[in-house]
Amino acid sequence: MSLRYGARSIRPRRNLYAPACFNPSQAPSIARSWQRWSSVAESPASERVLFPGALKSKFTNDLAFIRPAELEAIPTYRVMNQDGVVIDETRDLGTTDEEALTLYRKMICLSVMDLIMFEAQRQGRLSFYMVSTGEEGITIGSSSALDPSDVVFAQYREAGVLMERGFTLDQFMNQFFSNCKDFGKGRNMPVHFGSRELNVHTISSTLATQIPHSSGAAYALKMQAKLNPDLPGRIACCYFGEGAASEGDFHGALNIAATRACPVIFLCRNNGFAISTPTSDQYRGDGVASRGAGYGIDTIRVDGNDIFAVRQAIKEARREALADGGKPILVEAMAYRIGHHSTSDDSFAYRQKVEVEDWKRRDNPITRLRKWLEGRGLWDEAKEKELRSKVRKEILVAFDKAEKEKKPALKHAFSDVWENFTEEQKSQMEELRSVLERYPEEYDIEQYEGGLDSLKEDLKQ
Amino acid sequence: MRALSRLLRLRNTSSTSRPSRCRHIRQYSSAVATARLNNSVDYSTTPLLNHTSQQCLSNPELPEHIRKSKTKRINLFQSVNEAMREALMTDERVLVFGEDVQFGGVFRCSLNLAEDFGTERVFNTPLSEQGLVGFAIGAASEGMRPIAEIQFADYVYPAFDQLINECSKVRYRAGSTGMHCGGVVVRMPTGGVGHGALYHSQSPESLFTHVPGLRVVIPRSPVQAKGLLLAAVACNDPVIFMEPKILYRAAVEQVPVDGYTLPLDKAEILKSGSDLTIISYGTPLYTCNAAIEAAEKDLGCSVELIDLRTIYPWDRETVLKSVKKTGRAIVVHESMTNAGVGAEVAATIQEGAFLSLEAPVKRVAGWACHTGLIFEKFIIPDVTRVYDAIKKTLDY
């Protein structure tokens, strides 16, 4: 609301334009939003002055600063302890045995894929990779609690979300090898996935830029549900790390999501490090969760190594995000980044190997769920061995297949920049073709689908 | 900072619609008493605006049914308002938002839209350019057609990352998934206004014309603004739509009442000539026109004037064809010379019309300095500088 112009009287609504998309039910809210506060002070004896910027604030005679360091830290919600024992047996777990087994298999598949791809990068067979080790519980757990129609915006350590949603091993490998079957047409670095079918927007390397996108997308979903009440409610879910939460886009996104009441879950993976930077150099407040209240956003902190806790928190967050016309929710999932930041990083340059080993052994989402499954008699060493070997084989088959595929056609260096090729692009493609034709020995064109022909053919996208 | 805009508007009005008073009262953009060339532009007589309904409807770019329809006399901010109203009425996916948009906008462009279409479709955002442009990209990615407003082009930089790394690249990186954010239109008032100083007079278009994936559009008049803005909303590529704010109230002409679009890839020849081509866009077109009138009278030459309209991707063919005919070219814009739009146009002319050139391509543009408040009239190209460039180029 603009107070500068608050004194404006409300104009009688004009009915000159009454289009189909004009919603008459909104008239009262328009009027309300333009009304001026009735007065500055209600009465001389009032305990509150209605400063427009903080209507509920009472006066105090104590000169007291609020000291965040003295406040109790926001607690971390968990369902089972490190030994996979459910703490309150009387409460519904929210996950059946069958679901738990499925989640466990997906976490194993992701961790085996991480091992193989990390190694393949070390052998120079792909350019780059990022593992999810230690955060499988957050991505796979949260994804399983969303509806498949919910829209996902991810940072880059969320391969688990795609895997849970049904991105196939072939699709993963096509992306890693930038081959002609990659949805991104070989344009993006490895692990920058996207899928229209699975409602996952394509990942970009720029940190936090996706956070305001999720606010806008959530607003779009809310408006679409209003226009068509038969549609079931959908939300947006946005993933980011605690480092990305220091970017201005985090601030812009949470603020606009709150003021526009957008049905969105902001899911922060707080894994303790942003490349080499520990959280003590990242922020001095109580993590990322403590910021939610400042934006007027309902917030929860959850144990990211406890997949049941993650699922419960996200299910409830989703329900709340859709209630009463929509609102944003902030979830901070705590974890430890067990792997290196990426294949371009050696994390032992800034943290002790023993610390990492300790986390690996002491607590991680996979072993914790395994302990729970074993406690229920649903899992054992033989099943573990069999699953790992089966998954490994499947991944290697997909790996070989994808590695052998051709690269995307050369024209895709130019296509999709705009909806259609521009005249400038057409002349540049012609120029490139001419160079390739005259210097054939300087380029390896044959590995690109269609060779030179793709620059010659009728240039329709 | 934003409150300045109201001040700007008031001054703008008095100095442009009542030029006769300039001699008595010192105005920021007033003319010097002895000036022959540097007089205030008289928008009520300039041939660049349609002063009659007939003039307006004779435009061959308008669709047939529009050419048989009615017009009304409105200014540039009203035509932007008409375009957004038309877009909101005809497409339920259209949203209009930005800072102070709900009460009508600091330049009145969104006047009455919130009342007529509801605050769910026309609304204020928090004061965060990166937040609101990111919001627009997200909404467009899920099928809406957001028209986002940056209050002044000078404040677009916080959203630079969102526009360049995100908005322009969404379709490319999404590849065969077909996801895109086409439908995003980012409107922003741009250019000098006589007293905007450092942060209310910038013309940052060349920063966007260096970005593949974006379209950059600058209209010169109400008719153009309405048609190009409606085309931008309908376009499946993200569009940066820069509105010369000095023209918001100054440029008044007959505009078709109904909705229509103008092409986003065509320059327009405003006046044909045979000795020299001037290529420009936005406000300087009026300056160029005044300079051409004086030069043609004094020097007996014939100058062709081209409005680029779409600054990127731009219409190279129309420009090259003209320069091949005239053999001489001048590019005029407000933003500074170095790496400005003029550099690209001049280089393209050199490549595409080398054998026709009889003089070097001249650039008349802002100097390599910021727009210091009291120096603006020395920094932004005026009639005298364009006149002198015509003279020098013809004499070469």
XYZ file of N, CA and C in Angstrom, chain B residues 252-379:
384
model
N 1.475 14.086 -28.042
C 0.024 13.869 -28.102
C -0.358 13.679 -29.564
N -1.125 12.648 -29.833
C -1.559 12.444 -31.219
C -2.839 11.618 -31.275
N -3.360 11.471 -32.472
C -4.549 10.652 -32.694
C -4.123 9.178 -32.707
N -4.783 8.385 -31.862
C -4.422 6.965 -31.718
C -5.685 6.126 -31.910
N -5.604 5.035 -32.660
C -6.792 4.190 -32.812
C -7.338 3.752 -31.446
N -8.633 3.766 -31.314
C -9.269 3.425 -30.041
C -9.132 1.925 -29.759
N -9.257 1.101 -30.781
C -9.189 -0.350 -30.594
C -7.741 -0.830 -30.501
N -7.596 -2.100 -30.114
C -6.266 -2.680 -29.988
C -5.698 -3.088 -31.337
N -4.391 -2.940 -31.497
C -3.716 -3.327 -32.746
C -2.261 -3.571 -32.398
N -1.535 -4.276 -33.242
C -0.106 -4.485 -32.992
C 0.704 -3.934 -34.156
N 1.944 -3.584 -33.856
C 2.890 -3.145 -34.885
C 4.057 -4.131 -34.884
N 4.721 -4.317 -36.020
C 5.765 -5.347 -36.098
C 6.966 -5.062 -35.197
N 7.503 -6.143 -34.580
C 8.639 -5.995 -33.673
C 9.986 -6.175 -34.381
N 9.975 -6.259 -35.704
C 11.253 -6.456 -36.381
C 11.437 -5.498 -37.563
N 10.692 -4.405 -37.530
C 10.762 -3.479 -38.672
C 11.085 -2.055 -38.228
N 12.068 -1.454 -38.903
C 12.298 -0.026 -38.711
C 11.258 0.719 -39.543
N 11.128 2.031 -39.295
C 10.152 2.785 -40.078
C 10.825 4.024 -40.664
N 10.624 4.210 -41.964
C 11.171 5.405 -42.604
C 10.179 6.539 -42.375
N 10.584 7.538 -41.577
C 9.665 8.614 -41.212
C 9.623 9.697 -42.281
N 10.735 9.821 -42.983
C 10.808 10.855 -44.020
C 11.827 10.359 -45.028
N 11.497 10.389 -46.294
C 12.477 9.878 -47.244
C 13.351 11.024 -47.747
N 14.538 10.679 -48.158
C 15.504 11.665 -48.626
C 16.535 10.980 -49.491
N 17.426 11.768 -50.100
C 18.347 11.152 -51.063
C 19.821 11.407 -50.767
N 20.141 12.342 -49.853
C 21.556 12.694 -49.652
C 22.181 12.089 -48.411
N 21.364 11.760 -47.433
C 21.913 11.332 -46.144
C 20.826 10.597 -45.365
N 21.233 9.596 -44.583
C 20.282 8.868 -43.750
C 20.585 9.136 -42.285
N 19.560 9.502 -41.535
C 19.734 9.593 -40.078
C 18.952 8.456 -39.434
N 19.662 7.707 -38.601
C 19.032 6.572 -37.912
C 18.972 6.928 -36.430
N 17.796 6.842 -35.862
C 17.659 7.150 -34.442
C 16.457 6.389 -33.880
N 16.094 6.677 -32.637
C 14.927 6.039 -31.997
C 14.572 6.855 -30.764
N 13.306 6.811 -30.373
C 12.859 7.525 -29.172
C 12.890 9.033 -29.332
N 13.156 9.717 -28.225
C 13.091 11.179 -28.198
C 13.959 11.882 -29.250
N 15.212 11.447 -29.471
C 16.059 12.199 -30.407
C 15.480 12.304 -31.813
N 14.485 11.492 -32.143
C 13.883 11.601 -33.474
C 13.308 12.999 -33.687
N 12.760 13.590 -32.602
C 12.187 14.930 -32.716
C 13.297 15.962 -32.925
N 14.408 15.726 -32.219
C 15.579 16.591 -32.396
C 16.073 16.487 -33.836
N 16.175 15.254 -34.319
C 16.661 15.021 -35.678
C 15.740 15.707 -36.686
N 14.440 15.583 -36.444
C 13.498 16.171 -37.387
C 13.686 17.682 -37.480
N 13.868 18.323 -36.318
C 14.080 19.779 -36.308
C 15.381 20.130 -37.033
N 16.417 19.330 -36.779
C 17.712 19.588 -37.428
C 17.597 19.403 -38.929
N 16.841 18.387 -39.343
C 16.674 18.123 -40.779
C 15.940 19.284 -41.452
N 14.884 19.779 -40.782
C 14.122 20.908 -41.354
C 15.038 22.107 -41.598
N 15.876 22.399 -40.579
C 16.781 23.550 -40.710
C 17.832 23.289 -41.779
N 18.386 22.084 -41.799
C 19.465 21.759 -42.744
C 18.947 21.771 -44.186
N 17.769 21.212 -44.378
C 17.226 21.162 -45.744
C 16.982 22.575 -46.270
N 16.552 23.461 -45.354
C 16.297 24.856 -45.742
C 17.626 25.564 -46.043
N 18.599 25.376 -45.104
C 19.868 26.111 -45.232
C 20.759 25.545 -46.325
N 20.795 24.219 -46.403
C 21.827 23.586 -47.243
C 21.265 23.005 -48.530
N 19.959 23.005 -48.645
C 19.344 22.476 -49.862
C 19.566 20.986 -50.052
N 19.668 20.276 -48.953
C 19.886 18.822 -49.037
C 18.581 18.075 -48.805
N 18.645 16.750 -48.950
C 17.467 15.911 -48.715
C 17.884 14.761 -47.794
N 17.266 14.743 -46.610
C 17.704 13.788 -45.576
C 16.614 12.767 -45.283
N 17.014 11.512 -45.203
C 16.067 10.441 -44.856
C 16.161 10.179 -43.350
N 14.997 10.045 -42.700
C 14.989 9.801 -41.252
C 14.367 8.436 -40.950
N 15.126 7.604 -40.236
C 14.647 6.248 -39.925
C 14.511 6.066 -38.407
N 13.356 5.557 -37.994
C 13.147 5.196 -36.585
C 13.381 3.690 -36.464
N 14.399 3.311 -35.675
C 14.684 1.866 -35.535
C 13.531 1.117 -34.866
N 12.904 1.757 -33.890
C 11.791 1.197 -33.097
C 12.213 -0.025 -32.282
N 12.650 -1.092 -32.974
C 13.124 -2.269 -32.238
C 14.647 -2.220 -32.309
N 15.254 -2.022 -31.157
C 16.685 -1.757 -31.098
C 17.468 -3.058 -31.188
N 16.843 -4.145 -30.746
C 17.441 -5.470 -30.933
C 16.376 -6.537 -30.783
N 16.338 -7.552 -31.670
C 16.977 -7.611 -32.990
C 16.485 -6.451 -33.850
N 17.381 -5.869 -34.650
C 16.997 -4.668 -35.396
C 16.970 -4.915 -36.890
N 16.322 -3.978 -37.588
C 16.031 -4.140 -39.006
C 17.219 -3.630 -39.833
N 18.174 -4.527 -40.059
C 19.396 -4.123 -40.775
C 19.100 -3.822 -42.240
N 18.124 -4.553 -42.774
C 17.833 -4.435 -44.201
C 17.369 -3.030 -44.580
N 16.421 -2.503 -43.818
C 15.881 -1.169 -44.120
C 16.991 -0.114 -44.041
N 17.841 -0.241 -43.014
C 18.912 0.741 -42.838
C 19.921 0.643 -43.979
N 20.346 -0.575 -44.306
C 21.355 -0.745 -45.362
C 20.827 -0.265 -46.710
N 19.554 -0.578 -46.958
C 18.959 -0.164 -48.223
C 18.981 1.366 -48.344
N 18.656 2.012 -47.244
C 18.626 3.477 -47.251
C 20.026 4.060 -47.458
N 21.015 3.512 -46.723
C 22.371 4.071 -46.825
C 22.968 3.788 -48.207
N 22.615 2.644 -48.779
C 23.102 2.356 -50.131
C 22.570 3.401 -51.112
N 21.376 3.921 -50.815
C 20.766 4.936 -51.671
C 21.400 6.310 -51.427
N 21.564 6.674 -50.140
C 22.022 8.040 -49.819
C 23.539 8.166 -49.761
N 24.230 7.085 -49.366
C 25.689 7.123 -49.308
C 26.261 7.759 -48.050
N 25.401 8.266 -47.198
C 25.886 8.896 -45.969
C 24.952 8.542 -44.815
N 25.535 8.413 -43.621
C 24.689 8.037 -42.485
C 25.151 8.692 -41.193
N 24.158 9.034 -40.365
C 24.414 9.540 -39.008
C 23.515 8.744 -38.064
N 24.091 8.333 -36.949
C 23.265 7.654 -35.931
C 23.170 8.577 -34.726
N 21.972 8.729 -34.209
C 21.764 9.647 -33.083
C 21.095 8.916 -31.920
N 21.696 8.984 -30.746
C 21.009 8.505 -29.535
C 21.510 9.250 -28.316
N 20.749 9.132 -27.227
C 21.072 9.890 -26.009
C 22.205 9.262 -25.211
N 22.245 7.932 -25.172
C 23.252 7.279 -24.331
C 24.629 7.481 -24.963
N 25.667 7.240 -24.170
C 26.991 7.650 -24.633
C 27.460 6.907 -25.890
N 28.375 7.528 -26.601
C 28.847 7.036 -27.897
C 29.484 5.660 -27.790
N 30.427 5.529 -26.847
C 31.225 4.309 -26.758
C 30.367 3.064 -26.525
N 30.459 2.099 -27.465
C 29.715 0.841 -27.362
C 28.206 1.055 -27.266
N 27.735 2.186 -27.739
C 26.294 2.427 -27.769
C 25.668 1.756 -28.980
N 24.366 1.931 -29.150
C 23.669 1.327 -30.291
C 24.283 1.837 -31.600
N 24.736 3.095 -31.600
C 25.335 3.688 -32.796
C 26.554 2.913 -33.273
N 27.308 2.353 -32.349
C 28.504 1.591 -32.726
C 28.106 0.379 -33.559
N 27.057 -0.281 -33.138
C 26.591 -1.475 -33.848
C 26.021 -1.105 -35.225
N 25.238 -0.029 -35.253
C 24.627 0.387 -36.512
C 25.724 0.833 -37.487
N 26.668 1.636 -36.982
C 27.735 2.138 -37.849
C 28.592 0.988 -38.388
N 28.914 0.025 -37.528
C 29.737 -1.111 -37.968
C 28.995 -1.936 -39.021
N 27.695 -2.090 -38.820
C 26.905 -2.868 -39.776
C 26.845 -2.157 -41.126
N 26.712 -0.817 -41.096
C 26.689 -0.043 -42.339
C 28.038 -0.177 -43.048
N 29.095 -0.082 -42.277
C 30.445 -0.221 -42.850
C 30.618 -1.577 -43.530
N 30.076 -2.630 -42.884
C 30.191 -3.980 -43.464
C 29.273 -4.180 -44.665
N 28.044 -3.621 -44.534
C 27.019 -3.953 -45.528
C 26.873 -2.943 -46.641
N 27.430 -1.737 -46.473
C 27.242 -0.713 -47.506
C 28.548 0.022 -47.797
N 29.666 -0.684 -47.620
C 30.990 -0.063 -47.737
C 31.187 0.673 -49.055
N 30.814 0.026 -50.141
C 31.076 0.614 -51.459
C 30.173 1.813 -51.757
N 29.096 1.959 -51.010
C 28.181 3.090 -51.239
C 28.555 4.301 -50.415
N 29.404 4.111 -49.410
C 29.657 5.206 -48.466
C 30.519 6.311 -49.081
N 30.047 7.541 -48.881
C 30.804 8.680 -49.375
C 31.376 9.516 -48.241
N 31.031 9.143 -47.034
C 31.556 9.833 -45.850
C 31.549 8.841 -44.694
N 32.390 9.082 -43.678
C 32.359 8.177 -42.523
C 30.990 8.244 -41.848
N 30.574 7.142 -41.235
C 29.314 7.158 -40.491
C 29.543 7.944 -39.205
N 28.717 8.935 -38.996
C 28.897 9.830 -37.841
C 27.968 9.397 -36.711
N 28.488 9.441 -35.500
C 27.640 9.153 -34.344
C 27.437 10.427 -33.533
N 26.185 10.797 -33.319
C 25.869 11.939 -32.455
C 25.182 11.352 -31.229
N 25.902 11.384 -30.107
C 25.383 10.692 -28.925
C 25.869 11.397 -27.674
N 25.513 10.845 -26.517
C 25.942 11.441 -25.252
C 27.451 11.350 -25.110
N 28.018 12.312 -24.347
C 29.463 12.291 -24.124
C 29.816 11.212 -23.102
N 31.125 11.000 -22.911
C 31.579 10.006 -21.942
C 31.571 10.604 -20.534
N 30.377 10.917 -20.077
C 30.245 11.433 -18.708
C 28.855 11.062 -18.199
N 28.635 11.275 -16.909
C 27.300 11.031 -16.364
C 26.446 12.264 -16.623
N 25.141 12.153 -16.411
C 24.261 13.276 -16.726
C 24.193 14.223 -15.525
N 25.199 15.063 -15.382
C 25.194 16.044 -14.298
C 24.011 16.973 -14.464
N 23.326 17.255 -13.372
C 22.046 17.972 -13.417
C 22.079 19.221 -14.309
N 23.019 20.098 -14.037
C 23.003 21.407 -14.676
C 23.593 21.365 -16.089
N 24.212 20.224 -16.427
C 24.890 20.128 -17.728
C 24.098 19.362 -18.785
N 22.903 18.920 -18.419
C 22.205 17.986 -19.316
C 22.115 18.490 -20.750
N 21.791 19.774 -20.928
C 21.574 20.229 -22.311
C 22.867 20.257 -23.130
N 24.007 20.143 -22.435
C 25.275 20.064 -23.164
C 25.678 18.615 -23.457
N 25.023 17.691 -22.737
C 25.420 16.277 -22.838
C 24.562 15.521 -23.847
